[in-house]
Amino acid sequence: MKLIAIPGSSRPILDDEQRPRSDERPSDDVVLRLQNVEVRYGAVPALRQVSMEIRRGEIVCLLGGNASGKSTTMKTIIGSVRPSKGSVRYDGRDITDWNTSRRVASGIAIVPEARRIFPRLTVLENLMMGAFLRRDRADVQADLDGVFEMFPRLKERSAQRGGTMSGGEQQMLAMGRALMSRPRFLCMDEPSMGLAPVLVEQQFETIQRLNATGITIFLVEQNATMALAIANRGYVLQSGQLVLEGTADSLLQNPQMQRAYLGT
């Protein structure tokens, strides 16, 4: 498999050319669609007429500054926030009124901002919490073995309490917990937050490896350069409204993006 370097690093990531570009995918192969979504916190609008599509097998990033509505979009997808207007569709079904548990059971999972592991539970107990809706015990064990293969450190520390692990290890644990639900659509909320640069690079490499297994990735991230380096497409939010969208390459070359988010 061909590799390219992450911008500013000598470390490789999977070549984006190895994945079908957005314009090579069938137009009806949409796994998740937000249509004219509006969310309000009391009288304050958080999202205004937000529409986006994510196709099967893509990595799509959502960019924007603080309080732009990124996390609210993520919460709307996972079901912890209900829109006041608009709809959320997943695999062709309207899931706007579904609760979070039903969405997780249908194949949607989240790696939340700030990881939010259970600090007093062991690594193994944290991982098994990700499988709490599953009844296929044999497959759960197989998936646990797969998580340990991807993150050997978690296996080494399976009896250690989650709260005693480093930030990078807790991020591995949060990702492993999400994978234990066997997701087909994985939301990742600010996965690089609070990590050292070398761990950020490893994090984005892992995201690409997960995507290569067939998992569709929706990535909310403030590190625009890193996110666009691995994404097929991106959206940009500002004050709850979409202001830009396009392929990763077109956003990287957009003068407005370069000034506001890429530091060029």
PDB file of C-alpha atoms in Angstrom:
ATOM      1  CA  MET A   1       0.000   0.000   0.000  1.00  0.00           C
ATOM      2  CA  LYS A   2       1.354   3.368  -0.999  1.00  0.00           C
ATOM      3  CA  LEU A   3       2.134   5.812   1.813  1.00  0.00           C
ATOM      4  CA  ILE A   4       2.464   9.580   1.990  1.00  0.00           C
ATOM      5  CA  ALA A   5       3.716  11.808   4.803  1.00  0.00           C
ATOM      6  CA  ILE A   6       1.529  13.763   7.175  1.00  0.00           C
ATOM      7  CA  PRO A   7       2.156  17.493   6.616  1.00  0.00           C
ATOM      8  CA  GLY A   8       5.012  18.660   8.836  1.00  0.00           C
ATOM      9  CA  SER A   9       6.040  15.117   9.689  1.00  0.00           C
ATOM     10  CA  SER A  10       8.152  12.314   8.320  1.00  0.00           C
ATOM     11  CA  ARG A  11       5.605   9.758   9.496  1.00  0.00           C
ATOM     12  CA  PRO A  12       3.509   8.096   6.766  1.00  0.00           C
ATOM     13  CA  ILE A  13      -0.218   7.914   6.366  1.00  0.00           C
ATOM     14  CA  LEU A  14      -2.200   5.859   3.890  1.00  0.00           C
ATOM     15  CA  ASP A  15      -2.286   7.442   0.458  1.00  0.00           C
ATOM     16  CA  ASP A  16      -5.637   9.095  -0.197  1.00  0.00           C
ATOM     17  CA  GLU A  17      -5.413   7.792  -3.764  1.00  0.00           C
ATOM     18  CA  GLN A  18      -6.019   4.302  -2.384  1.00  0.00           C
ATOM     19  CA  ARG A  19      -9.567   5.314  -1.393  1.00  0.00           C
ATOM     20  CA  PRO A  20     -12.255   6.204  -3.945  1.00  0.00           C
ATOM     21  CA  ARG A  21     -12.666   9.948  -4.186  1.00  0.00           C
ATOM     22  CA  SER A  22     -16.101  11.435  -3.473  1.00  0.00           C
ATOM     23  CA  ASP A  23     -16.888  11.970  -7.148  1.00  0.00           C
ATOM     24  CA  GLU A  24     -16.195   8.282  -7.846  1.00  0.00           C
ATOM     25  CA  ARG A  25     -18.910   7.085  -5.448  1.00  0.00           C
ATOM     26  CA  PRO A  26     -22.531   6.534  -6.458  1.00  0.00           C
ATOM     27  CA  SER A  27     -24.553   9.645  -5.672  1.00  0.00           C
ATOM     28  CA  ASP A  28     -27.161   7.519  -3.865  1.00  0.00           C
ATOM     29  CA  ASP A  29     -24.559   5.865  -1.598  1.00  0.00           C
ATOM     30  CA  VAL A  30     -25.305   8.289   1.239  1.00  0.00           C
ATOM     31  CA  VAL A  31     -25.053   6.688   4.666  1.00  0.00           C
ATOM     32  CA  LEU A  32     -25.953   9.788   6.706  1.00  0.00           C
ATOM     33  CA  ARG A  33     -27.837  12.920   5.713  1.00  0.00           C
ATOM     34  CA  LEU A  34     -28.693  16.028   7.721  1.00  0.00           C
ATOM     35  CA  GLN A  35     -31.438  18.033   6.045  1.00  0.00           C
ATOM     36  CA  ASN A  36     -32.117  21.651   7.063  1.00  0.00           C
ATOM     37  CA  VAL A  37     -31.271  20.897  10.701  1.00  0.00           C
ATOM     38  CA  GLU A  38     -31.858  23.594  13.285  1.00  0.00           C
ATOM     39  CA  VAL A  39     -30.924  23.298  16.960  1.00  0.00           C
ATOM     40  CA  ARG A  40     -31.608  25.849  19.666  1.00  0.00           C
ATOM     41  CA  TYR A  41     -30.462  26.053  23.259  1.00  0.00           C
ATOM     42  CA  GLY A  42     -33.331  28.024  24.701  1.00  0.00           C
ATOM     43  CA  ALA A  43     -33.567  31.167  22.613  1.00  0.00           C
ATOM     44  CA  VAL A  44     -30.027  30.809  21.269  1.00  0.00           C
ATOM     45  CA  PRO A  45     -29.644  29.191  17.825  1.00  0.00           C
ATOM     46  CA  ALA A  46     -26.791  26.657  17.719  1.00  0.00           C
ATOM     47  CA  LEU A  47     -27.351  25.252  14.213  1.00  0.00           C
ATOM     48  CA  ARG A  48     -29.174  27.040  11.417  1.00  0.00           C
ATOM     49  CA  GLN A  49     -30.379  25.228   8.296  1.00  0.00           C
ATOM     50  CA  VAL A  50     -27.476  22.768   8.287  1.00  0.00           C
ATOM     51  CA  SER A  51     -27.548  20.197   5.485  1.00  0.00           C
ATOM     52  CA  MET A  52     -24.776  17.703   4.769  1.00  0.00           C
ATOM     53  CA  GLU A  53     -24.269  14.266   3.281  1.00  0.00           C
ATOM     54  CA  ILE A  54     -21.716  11.600   4.176  1.00  0.00           C
ATOM     55  CA  ARG A  55     -21.216   8.728   1.768  1.00  0.00           C
ATOM     56  CA  ARG A  56     -20.333   5.187   2.676  1.00  0.00           C
ATOM     57  CA  GLY A  57     -16.614   4.654   3.190  1.00  0.00           C
ATOM     58  CA  GLU A  58     -15.667   8.323   3.310  1.00  0.00           C
ATOM     59  CA  ILE A  59     -13.735  10.346   5.822  1.00  0.00           C
ATOM     60  CA  VAL A  60     -15.584  13.664   6.110  1.00  0.00           C
ATOM     61  CA  CYS A  61     -14.327  16.398   8.411  1.00  0.00           C
ATOM     62  CA  LEU A  62     -16.257  19.232  10.015  1.00  0.00           C
ATOM     63  CA  LEU A  63     -14.133  22.298  10.712  1.00  0.00           C
ATOM     64  CA  GLY A  64     -14.742  25.555  12.529  1.00  0.00           C
ATOM     65  CA  GLY A  65     -13.697  27.667  15.464  1.00  0.00           C
ATOM     66  CA  ASN A  66     -14.914  27.548  19.040  1.00  0.00           C
ATOM     67  CA  ALA A  67     -18.698  27.819  19.451  1.00  0.00           C
ATOM     68  CA  SER A  68     -19.214  27.299  15.725  1.00  0.00           C
ATOM     69  CA  GLY A  69     -21.623  24.396  16.247  1.00  0.00           C
ATOM     70  CA  LYS A  70     -19.307  21.461  15.568  1.00  0.00           C
ATOM     71  CA  SER A  71     -20.018  19.552  18.772  1.00  0.00           C
ATOM     72  CA  THR A  72     -23.738  20.280  18.485  1.00  0.00           C
ATOM     73  CA  THR A  73     -23.694  18.718  15.020  1.00  0.00           C
ATOM     74  CA  MET A  74     -22.000  15.641  16.458  1.00  0.00           C
ATOM     75  CA  LYS A  75     -24.530  15.426  19.293  1.00  0.00           C
ATOM     76  CA  THR A  76     -27.370  15.733  16.789  1.00  0.00           C
ATOM     77  CA  ILE A  77     -26.002  12.766  14.849  1.00  0.00           C
ATOM     78  CA  ILE A  78     -25.498  10.590  17.925  1.00  0.00           C
ATOM     79  CA  GLY A  79     -28.908  11.528  19.368  1.00  0.00           C
ATOM     80  CA  SER A  80     -28.013  13.395  22.551  1.00  0.00           C
ATOM     81  CA  VAL A  81     -29.466  16.587  21.046  1.00  0.00           C
ATOM     82  CA  ARG A  82     -32.740  16.689  19.112  1.00  0.00           C
ATOM     83  CA  PRO A  83     -33.210  19.227  16.319  1.00  0.00           C
ATOM     84  CA  SER A  84     -36.083  21.677  16.549  1.00  0.00           C
ATOM     85  CA  LYS A  85     -36.390  21.533  12.761  1.00  0.00           C
ATOM     86  CA  GLY A  86     -35.041  19.333  10.003  1.00  0.00           C
ATOM     87  CA  SER A  87     -34.214  15.640   9.853  1.00  0.00           C
ATOM     88  CA  VAL A  88     -31.421  13.119  10.354  1.00  0.00           C
ATOM     89  CA  ARG A  89     -31.388  10.068   8.073  1.00  0.00           C
ATOM     90  CA  TYR A  90     -29.113   7.052   8.407  1.00  0.00           C
ATOM     91  CA  ASP A  91     -28.980   4.236   5.870  1.00  0.00           C
ATOM     92  CA  GLY A  92     -32.148   5.598   4.300  1.00  0.00           C
ATOM     93  CA  ARG A  93     -34.124   5.650   7.565  1.00  0.00           C
ATOM     94  CA  ASP A  94     -35.345   8.722   9.392  1.00  0.00           C
ATOM     95  CA  ILE A  95     -33.673   8.497  12.809  1.00  0.00           C
ATOM     96  CA  THR A  96     -34.494  12.026  13.975  1.00  0.00           C
ATOM     97  CA  ASP A  97     -36.575  10.736  16.887  1.00  0.00           C
ATOM     98  CA  TRP A  98     -34.394   7.752  17.765  1.00  0.00           C
ATOM     99  CA  ASN A  99     -32.628   7.752  21.118  1.00  0.00           C
ATOM    100  CA  THR A 100     -28.875   7.264  21.400  1.00  0.00           C
ATOM    101  CA  SER A 101     -29.065   3.571  22.313  1.00  0.00           C
ATOM    102  CA  ARG A 102     -31.078   2.766  19.213  1.00  0.00           C
ATOM    103  CA  ARG A 103     -28.609   4.682  17.047  1.00  0.00           C
ATOM    104  CA  VAL A 104     -25.670   2.822  18.583  1.00  0.00           C
ATOM    105  CA  ALA A 105     -27.423  -0.497  17.972  1.00  0.00           C
ATOM    106  CA  SER A 106     -27.883   0.495  14.316  1.00  0.00           C
ATOM    107  CA  GLY A 107     -24.137   1.001  13.837  1.00  0.00           C
ATOM    108  CA  ILE A 108     -23.364   4.595  14.901  1.00  0.00           C
ATOM    109  CA  ALA A 109     -20.686   5.176  17.549  1.00  0.00           C
ATOM    110  CA  ILE A 110     -18.790   8.144  18.949  1.00  0.00           C
ATOM    111  CA  VAL A 111     -15.346   8.830  20.346  1.00  0.00           C
ATOM    112  CA  PRO A 112     -16.305  11.859  22.450  1.00  0.00           C
ATOM    113  CA  GLU A 113     -14.389  15.048  23.039  1.00  0.00           C
ATOM    114  CA  ALA A 114     -12.037  14.769  26.051  1.00  0.00           C
ATOM    115  CA  ARG A 115     -12.362  10.959  25.805  1.00  0.00           C
ATOM    116  CA  ARG A 116     -14.797  10.573  28.746  1.00  0.00           C
ATOM    117  CA  ILE A 117     -13.675   7.162  29.847  1.00  0.00           C
ATOM    118  CA  PHE A 118     -14.796   5.663  33.157  1.00  0.00           C
ATOM    119  CA  PRO A 119     -11.797   6.483  35.393  1.00  0.00           C
ATOM    120  CA  ARG A 120     -12.561   3.995  38.180  1.00  0.00           C
ATOM    121  CA  LEU A 121     -13.173   1.068  35.827  1.00  0.00           C
ATOM    122  CA  THR A 122     -10.351  -1.040  34.439  1.00  0.00           C
ATOM    123  CA  VAL A 123      -9.318  -0.860  30.806  1.00  0.00           C
ATOM    124  CA  LEU A 124     -11.115  -4.137  30.119  1.00  0.00           C
ATOM    125  CA  GLU A 125     -14.278  -2.963  31.875  1.00  0.00           C
ATOM    126  CA  ASN A 126     -14.213   0.278  29.881  1.00  0.00           C
ATOM    127  CA  LEU A 127     -13.918  -1.664  26.636  1.00  0.00           C
ATOM    128  CA  MET A 128     -16.764  -3.985  27.538  1.00  0.00           C
ATOM    129  CA  MET A 129     -18.991  -0.982  28.231  1.00  0.00           C
ATOM    130  CA  GLY A 130     -18.805  -0.355  24.491  1.00  0.00           C
ATOM    131  CA  ALA A 131     -20.443  -3.728  23.884  1.00  0.00           C
ATOM    132  CA  PHE A 132     -23.237  -3.369  26.436  1.00  0.00           C
ATOM    133  CA  LEU A 133     -25.986  -3.509  23.772  1.00  0.00           C
ATOM    134  CA  ARG A 134     -24.588  -6.611  22.085  1.00  0.00           C
ATOM    135  CA  ARG A 135     -25.709 -10.186  22.689  1.00  0.00           C
ATOM    136  CA  ASP A 136     -23.279 -11.952  20.345  1.00  0.00           C
ATOM    137  CA  ARG A 137     -20.790 -12.967  23.023  1.00  0.00           C
ATOM    138  CA  ALA A 138     -18.472 -14.944  20.723  1.00  0.00           C
ATOM    139  CA  ASP A 139     -18.193 -12.035  18.305  1.00  0.00           C
ATOM    140  CA  VAL A 140     -17.635  -9.641  21.207  1.00  0.00           C
ATOM    141  CA  GLN A 141     -14.587 -11.655  22.241  1.00  0.00           C
ATOM    142  CA  ALA A 142     -13.310 -11.632  18.663  1.00  0.00           C
ATOM    143  CA  ASP A 143     -13.735  -7.860  18.500  1.00  0.00           C
ATOM    144  CA  LEU A 144     -11.954  -7.472  21.837  1.00  0.00           C
ATOM    145  CA  ASP A 145      -9.038  -9.436  20.408  1.00  0.00           C
ATOM    146  CA  GLY A 146      -9.090  -7.101  17.400  1.00  0.00           C
ATOM    147  CA  VAL A 147      -8.969  -4.019  19.624  1.00  0.00           C
ATOM    148  CA  PHE A 148      -6.027  -5.477  21.539  1.00  0.00           C
ATOM    149  CA  GLU A 149      -4.278  -6.195  18.238  1.00  0.00           C
ATOM    150  CA  MET A 150      -4.770  -2.586  17.116  1.00  0.00           C
ATOM    151  CA  PHE A 151      -3.848  -1.157  20.526  1.00  0.00           C
ATOM    152  CA  PRO A 152      -1.391  -3.577  22.213  1.00  0.00           C
ATOM    153  CA  ARG A 153      -0.921  -1.143  25.106  1.00  0.00           C
ATOM    154  CA  LEU A 154      -4.544  -1.709  26.130  1.00  0.00           C
ATOM    155  CA  LYS A 155      -3.965  -5.438  26.392  1.00  0.00           C
ATOM    156  CA  GLU A 156      -0.839  -4.870  28.478  1.00  0.00           C
ATOM    157  CA  ARG A 157      -2.822  -2.656  30.857  1.00  0.00           C
ATOM    158  CA  SER A 158      -6.200  -4.372  30.731  1.00  0.00           C
ATOM    159  CA  ALA A 159      -6.376  -4.611  34.546  1.00  0.00           C
ATOM    160  CA  GLN A 160      -5.304  -0.994  35.122  1.00  0.00           C
ATOM    161  CA  ARG A 161      -7.860   1.662  36.019  1.00  0.00           C
ATOM    162  CA  GLY A 162      -8.617   3.957  33.115  1.00  0.00           C
ATOM    163  CA  GLY A 163      -8.120   7.111  35.141  1.00  0.00           C
ATOM    164  CA  THR A 164      -4.466   6.280  35.805  1.00  0.00           C
ATOM    165  CA  MET A 165      -3.529   6.149  32.120  1.00  0.00           C
ATOM    166  CA  SER A 166      -1.889   8.926  30.100  1.00  0.00           C
ATOM    167  CA  GLY A 167      -3.875  11.147  27.750  1.00  0.00           C
ATOM    168  CA  GLY A 168      -2.724   9.218  24.698  1.00  0.00           C
ATOM    169  CA  GLU A 169      -3.593   5.897  26.297  1.00  0.00           C
ATOM    170  CA  GLN A 170      -7.023   7.185  27.298  1.00  0.00           C
ATOM    171  CA  GLN A 171      -7.612   8.224  23.690  1.00  0.00           C
ATOM    172  CA  MET A 172      -6.761   4.678  22.583  1.00  0.00           C
ATOM    173  CA  LEU A 173      -9.196   3.406  25.202  1.00  0.00           C
ATOM    174  CA  ALA A 174     -11.985   5.706  24.012  1.00  0.00           C
ATOM    175  CA  MET A 175     -11.458   4.536  20.440  1.00  0.00           C
ATOM    176  CA  GLY A 176     -11.339   0.902  21.484  1.00  0.00           C
ATOM    177  CA  ARG A 177     -14.548   1.285  23.481  1.00  0.00           C
ATOM    178  CA  ALA A 178     -16.306   2.745  20.425  1.00  0.00           C
ATOM    179  CA  LEU A 179     -15.060  -0.110  18.239  1.00  0.00           C
ATOM    180  CA  MET A 180     -16.530  -2.653  20.652  1.00  0.00           C
ATOM    181  CA  SER A 181     -20.002  -1.617  19.494  1.00  0.00           C
ATOM    182  CA  ARG A 182     -18.973  -2.788  15.990  1.00  0.00           C
ATOM    183  CA  PRO A 183     -19.764   0.553  14.302  1.00  0.00           C
ATOM    184  CA  ARG A 184     -20.249   1.175  10.612  1.00  0.00           C
ATOM    185  CA  PHE A 185     -20.332   4.950  11.127  1.00  0.00           C
ATOM    186  CA  LEU A 186     -17.861   6.433  13.613  1.00  0.00           C
ATOM    187  CA  CYS A 187     -18.054  10.006  14.916  1.00  0.00           C
ATOM    188  CA  MET A 188     -14.825  11.421  16.331  1.00  0.00           C
ATOM    189  CA  ASP A 189     -15.023  14.660  18.312  1.00  0.00           C
ATOM    190  CA  GLU A 190     -11.702  16.558  18.527  1.00  0.00           C
ATOM    191  CA  PRO A 191      -9.487  13.440  18.712  1.00  0.00           C
ATOM    192  CA  SER A 192      -6.259  15.482  18.728  1.00  0.00           C
ATOM    193  CA  MET A 193      -7.264  17.657  21.688  1.00  0.00           C
ATOM    194  CA  GLY A 194      -4.652  17.758  24.440  1.00  0.00           C
ATOM    195  CA  LEU A 195      -2.255  15.324  22.765  1.00  0.00           C
ATOM    196  CA  ALA A 196       1.441  15.807  22.055  1.00  0.00           C
ATOM    197  CA  PRO A 197       2.301  16.255  18.349  1.00  0.00           C
ATOM    198  CA  VAL A 198       3.701  12.742  17.952  1.00  0.00           C
ATOM    199  CA  LEU A 199       0.496  11.298  19.440  1.00  0.00           C
ATOM    200  CA  VAL A 200      -1.605  13.463  17.131  1.00  0.00           C
ATOM    201  CA  GLU A 201       0.204  11.928  14.164  1.00  0.00           C
ATOM    202  CA  GLN A 202      -0.439   8.433  15.502  1.00  0.00           C
ATOM    203  CA  GLN A 203      -4.079   9.333  16.066  1.00  0.00           C
ATOM    204  CA  PHE A 204      -4.629  10.350  12.455  1.00  0.00           C
ATOM    205  CA  GLU A 205      -2.829   7.256  11.205  1.00  0.00           C
ATOM    206  CA  THR A 206      -5.197   5.137  13.299  1.00  0.00           C
ATOM    207  CA  ILE A 207      -8.218   6.964  11.869  1.00  0.00           C
ATOM    208  CA  GLN A 208      -7.067   6.052   8.368  1.00  0.00           C
ATOM    209  CA  ARG A 209      -6.526   2.421   9.348  1.00  0.00           C
ATOM    210  CA  LEU A 210     -10.058   2.267  10.732  1.00  0.00           C
ATOM    211  CA  ASN A 211     -11.443   3.804   7.557  1.00  0.00           C
ATOM    212  CA  ALA A 212      -9.536   1.235   5.483  1.00  0.00           C
ATOM    213  CA  THR A 213     -11.534  -1.512   7.253  1.00  0.00           C
ATOM    214  CA  GLY A 214     -14.750  -0.039   5.825  1.00  0.00           C
ATOM    215  CA  ILE A 215     -15.854   2.240   8.667  1.00  0.00           C
ATOM    216  CA  THR A 216     -17.237   5.602   7.554  1.00  0.00           C
ATOM    217  CA  ILE A 217     -15.637   8.400   9.590  1.00  0.00           C
ATOM    218  CA  PHE A 218     -17.152  11.760  10.554  1.00  0.00           C
ATOM    219  CA  LEU A 219     -14.343  13.816  12.041  1.00  0.00           C
ATOM    220  CA  VAL A 220     -14.854  17.019  14.032  1.00  0.00           C
ATOM    221  CA  GLU A 221     -11.488  18.686  14.400  1.00  0.00           C
ATOM    222  CA  GLN A 222      -9.853  22.082  14.927  1.00  0.00           C
ATOM    223  CA  ASN A 223      -6.570  20.963  13.358  1.00  0.00           C
ATOM    224  CA  ALA A 224      -7.703  21.723   9.813  1.00  0.00           C
ATOM    225  CA  THR A 225      -4.431  20.840   8.108  1.00  0.00           C
ATOM    226  CA  MET A 226      -4.264  17.358   9.615  1.00  0.00           C
ATOM    227  CA  ALA A 227      -7.967  16.683   9.112  1.00  0.00           C
ATOM    228  CA  LEU A 228      -7.941  17.693   5.448  1.00  0.00           C
ATOM    229  CA  ALA A 229      -4.794  15.627   4.852  1.00  0.00           C
ATOM    230  CA  ILE A 230      -6.786  12.424   5.438  1.00  0.00           C
ATOM    231  CA  ALA A 231     -10.347  13.465   4.515  1.00  0.00           C
ATOM    232  CA  ASN A 232     -12.228  12.997   1.262  1.00  0.00           C
ATOM    233  CA  ARG A 233     -14.390  16.041   1.845  1.00  0.00           C
ATOM    234  CA  GLY A 234     -15.030  18.733   4.417  1.00  0.00           C
ATOM    235  CA  TYR A 235     -17.579  21.201   5.715  1.00  0.00           C
ATOM    236  CA  VAL A 236     -16.879  24.452   7.556  1.00  0.00           C
ATOM    237  CA  LEU A 237     -19.213  25.846  10.211  1.00  0.00           C
ATOM    238  CA  GLN A 238     -19.327  29.417  11.449  1.00  0.00           C
ATOM    239  CA  SER A 239     -21.829  30.596  14.067  1.00  0.00           C
ATOM    240  CA  GLY A 240     -24.002  27.558  13.425  1.00  0.00           C
ATOM    241  CA  GLN A 241     -24.146  27.946   9.646  1.00  0.00           C
ATOM    242  CA  LEU A 242     -22.295  26.109   6.902  1.00  0.00           C
ATOM    243  CA  VAL A 243     -20.109  28.595   5.072  1.00  0.00           C
ATOM    244  CA  LEU A 244     -17.900  26.289   2.985  1.00  0.00           C
ATOM    245  CA  GLU A 245     -17.947  22.730   1.697  1.00  0.00           C
ATOM    246  CA  GLY A 246     -16.003  20.759  -0.861  1.00  0.00           C
ATOM    247  CA  THR A 247     -13.321  18.181  -1.467  1.00  0.00           C
ATOM    248  CA  ALA A 248     -10.342  18.219   0.851  1.00  0.00           C
ATOM    249  CA  ASP A 249      -8.112  19.467  -1.960  1.00  0.00           C
ATOM    250  CA  SER A 250     -10.444  22.331  -2.859  1.00  0.00           C
ATOM    251  CA  LEU A 251     -10.685  23.444   0.774  1.00  0.00           C
ATOM    252  CA  LEU A 252      -6.917  23.328   1.195  1.00  0.00           C
ATOM    253  CA  GLN A 253      -6.601  25.654  -1.798  1.00  0.00           C
ATOM    254  CA  ASN A 254      -9.438  27.977  -0.784  1.00  0.00           C
ATOM    255  CA  PRO A 255      -8.081  31.452   0.135  1.00  0.00           C
ATOM    256  CA  GLN A 256     -10.712  31.939   2.844  1.00  0.00           C
ATOM    257  CA  MET A 257      -9.749  28.610   4.434  1.00  0.00           C
ATOM    258  CA  GLN A 258      -6.066  29.416   4.195  1.00  0.00           C
ATOM    259  CA  ARG A 259      -6.504  32.720   5.998  1.00  0.00           C
ATOM    260  CA  ALA A 260      -8.905  31.548   8.678  1.00  0.00           C
ATOM    261  CA  TYR A 261      -7.832  27.983   9.491  1.00  0.00           C
ATOM    262  CA  LEU A 262      -4.592  26.992   7.775  1.00  0.00           C
ATOM    263  CA  GLY A 263      -2.337  29.838   8.866  1.00  0.00           C
ATOM    264  CA  THR A 264      -1.217  30.760   5.352  1.00  0.00           C
TER     265      THR A 264
END
